[in-house]
Amino acid sequence: MNLSSANSPQHPILQKLEQARCHHSQVRDSNITLAHGSGGKAMRDLIEDIFVGSFDNPMLSELEDQARISLASLITFGDRLAFTTDSYIIDPIFFPGGNIGNLAVNGTVNDLAVSGAKPLYLSCAMIIEEGLPVKTLRQVAQSMKTAADVAVVQIVTGDTKVVNRGSADQLFINTTGVGIIRKGISLSAHNLQPGDAVLVNGYLGDHGTAITVARGELALDSTIISDCQPLNSLVETILDICPEIRAMRDATRGGVATVLNEFALSSQVGIKLKESSLPVREEVKGVCELLGLDPFYLANEGKLVVIVPQSKAELVLAAMQAHPAGENACIIGEVIDSPSGVVFMETLFGTERIVDLLVGDQLPRIC
Amino acid sequence: MKYVTEFRNPAKAQALLTEIRRLSQLLPINSAKPLKIMEICGGHTHSIFKYGLETVLPESIELIHGPGCPVCVMPRGRLDDAITLAEQPDVIFTTFGDAMRVPGSQKSLLQAKAQQADVRMVYSPLDALKIAKENLDKEVIFFGIGFETTAPSTALTILQAKAEGITNFSLFCNHVLVVPALEALLSNPDLQLDGFIGPGHVSAVIGTEPYQIIADKYHKPLVISGFEPLDILQSVWMLLQQFIEGRCEVENQYTRLVNSVGNRVGLEAIAKVFTVRDRFEWRGLGEIVQSGLKIREQYAQFDAEVKFVVPNRQVADAKACQCGEILKGVLKPWQCKVFGTACTPENPIGTCMVSSEGACAAYYKYGRLSILGKPSQPKKSQVSV
Amino acid sequence: MCLGIPGQIIEITDLQNQLAMVDVSGVKRQVNIACIIDDAHPIESCVGDWVLVHVGFALNRLDEEEANETLRILAKITQ
Ligand code: SF4
């Protein structure tokens, strides 16, 4: 072959090669291999096909090393930036009510939302264990996109690494998020005042229970599904009607009990709960009775604790109940001035007991 | 929840408490010289704290939290042995979640797991057997703990393993017996007890008859009780009636589950697979004769103590620990010198702080309100958060 | 000691190994029911029975009559 003529840009072979290089090809492998993390063509295909294809937004499609966001567009929403990050590691990665993908989106959206911020942009970094079915990854990415759409946020930058088999468990995801806090809102765990009401937006412990069951080790069977959902719209609704809300937090690991203990310690107040008003599903109670767990410490992925001045409690409650993410909202207790730093529960018997911080994970017990 | 909800009725509990208060006034007891009732079983301790029953009983009735938590009474040496087994190559060590965090003399199973031992939590010994069937190249050891309640389940699991010809499954047997422990307690001259609330689920297996000796020989009344708040309050009421009428009997409040002879199949399985050890060490109580079970020779192929060299460590209880005094009812948890300071659920020194059923852990977790509220208790400054 | 919780047998799942599905508040778990089977109660007759579940075994049958009797006594004490 005459190379010099082949060098001319018009040469049909080169044109073909050039086309192939630029072609946005689909990933055809059935499983992720180390090549997909090597920085070469396989990785580019993976990113373009699965992530850019799924997440589908102009900022990401630029394929720059960073997302570029105009400040002017941001300041229309408020006066402070909220910035958070979280890594998602869950076994199993698919569970009733969700998967690691929508969990990673909703979790970070919620971490932003409970500051009173409007969540806007997310990053997504994936650490993939070699061998993960491409189909699984595609499914996860698509759930992330769906979750982002529901929460009205965009995934605008990302990263992918593939690690040797055994160096990670299927798939880890980190998402970082930014949002804008609206003017005049200042929520903080230090804000609680005696007399405030303690609200939650629905049934407690669904996520923790669904995961325990889905793990299969305990051979339980139930219809409980994770409560994984975005809370930003609910937060927006209640901040609209009550900007005086003192504090909010999503009750993930460690459950509502842990959040309340943190609140009580930060604000140096006591929190008194009513056992009779704690919303827990019968099935969740069943799993808890069988395994000796306390639903109050179980993880949630779509539940928040809201501290509201007493005079606004009913108003906020009604607004929560009118919102799809808060249909079963209720008031579970109140803030009191002493004993300071302590959460306690008025039991069904009118007696009182302390609801302390957990020492470690709750472990299923037989005695 | 059937058989549960109806026994948690707050209105009935209030009425029952009024009755208990009335009866208590008929007896020569007061807060300085209270009637001391021991609930033997950690499950009762748990319910008592969970529902705050202790705070609503009259001050002239004192509940003493007994040794009925299998995790709490496990001596450190046995735990060290368990950890040694778990660290053998090609071993999968299976255990109930309860035992994961209990400290041995060096570490806990949870820490051993972090250092590479293959330790897995199971809900049932049958789940451990299943793991054995799925991992034929490994030896699966099950950490058998618990009283007579749990012993039938491990016995039946071994019988099934034998029937199925499974060769890679064994049991590290630490089952203990209730009545010998009670007798050991009762033989102690320090003991100050007037009566017992007897364990409900143990009795579902052994029946009510084995307790007769407590009434006959030691002259203490005993009422076998269910675990819901109304069950426990009714049992207190039944004990009060016995004191008032000058009776000393074994009575059964938990008739919906417990009969006089126990569960035949369960007892037969225990008798077939296990035999009584000459002696077994209890944490806080020392060695008690004929108080533990071991695997019979016919089933030696399932005995981890035969299959492996178990170091059989003897580790004395920690010096500062006053668990023995707590278990005997001589001291209250907050009277222990290290309660809430050096000894906390994060860093337990003594066994009573380990499981949530241990008396000290229960006080630490649930009971601080009542301690905070009792000015006579000296620990106030140490227990505030 | 010994957490136990009432559940209802809804199905015999393995005749030979004496396993049954038990429902606890809507949660299901397979448990071994060897301890509640005898000549008077063949395995087939156990569906519908309420049992106390402990570590994956049915420890004993719960007796509805006795439960009601306890509640009657309680009512009498507290009236
Ligand atoms: S506080 Fe700790 S050392 Fe003291 S008796 Fe209780 S468990 Fe034992």
GROMACS .gro file of C-alpha atoms and ligand atoms in nm, chain B residues 320-323 326 333 336 338-340 343 349-353 360, ligand 1:
model
   25
  687ALA     CA    1  -1.296  -0.428   8.935
  688CYS     CA    2  -1.597  -0.629   8.828
  689GLN     CA    3  -1.875  -0.670   9.077
  690CYS     CA    4  -2.106  -0.860   8.848
  693ILE     CA    5  -2.512  -0.771   9.104
  700PRO     CA    6  -2.559  -0.169   8.925
  703CYS     CA    7  -2.051  -0.078   9.138
  705VAL     CA    8  -1.686   0.146   8.781
  706PHE     CA    9  -2.047   0.169   8.659
  707GLY     CA   10  -2.082   0.434   8.391
  710CYS     CA   11  -1.747   0.027   8.254
  716ILE     CA   12  -1.552  -0.451   8.203
  717GLY     CA   13  -1.804  -0.688   8.341
  718THR     CA   14  -2.046  -0.916   8.176
  719CYS     CA   15  -2.359  -0.739   8.302
  720MET     CA   16  -2.271  -0.446   8.079
  727CYS     CA   17  -2.585  -0.295   8.421
  832SF4     S1   18  -2.076  -0.189   8.611
  832SF4    FE1   19  -1.951  -0.324   8.487
  832SF4     S2   20  -1.803  -0.412   8.627
  832SF4    FE2   21  -1.962  -0.318   8.752
  832SF4     S3   22  -2.100  -0.488   8.796
  832SF4    FE3   23  -2.178  -0.386   8.614
  832SF4     S4   24  -2.084  -0.496   8.444
  832SF4    FE4   25  -1.972  -0.556   8.628
   0.00000   0.00000   0.00000
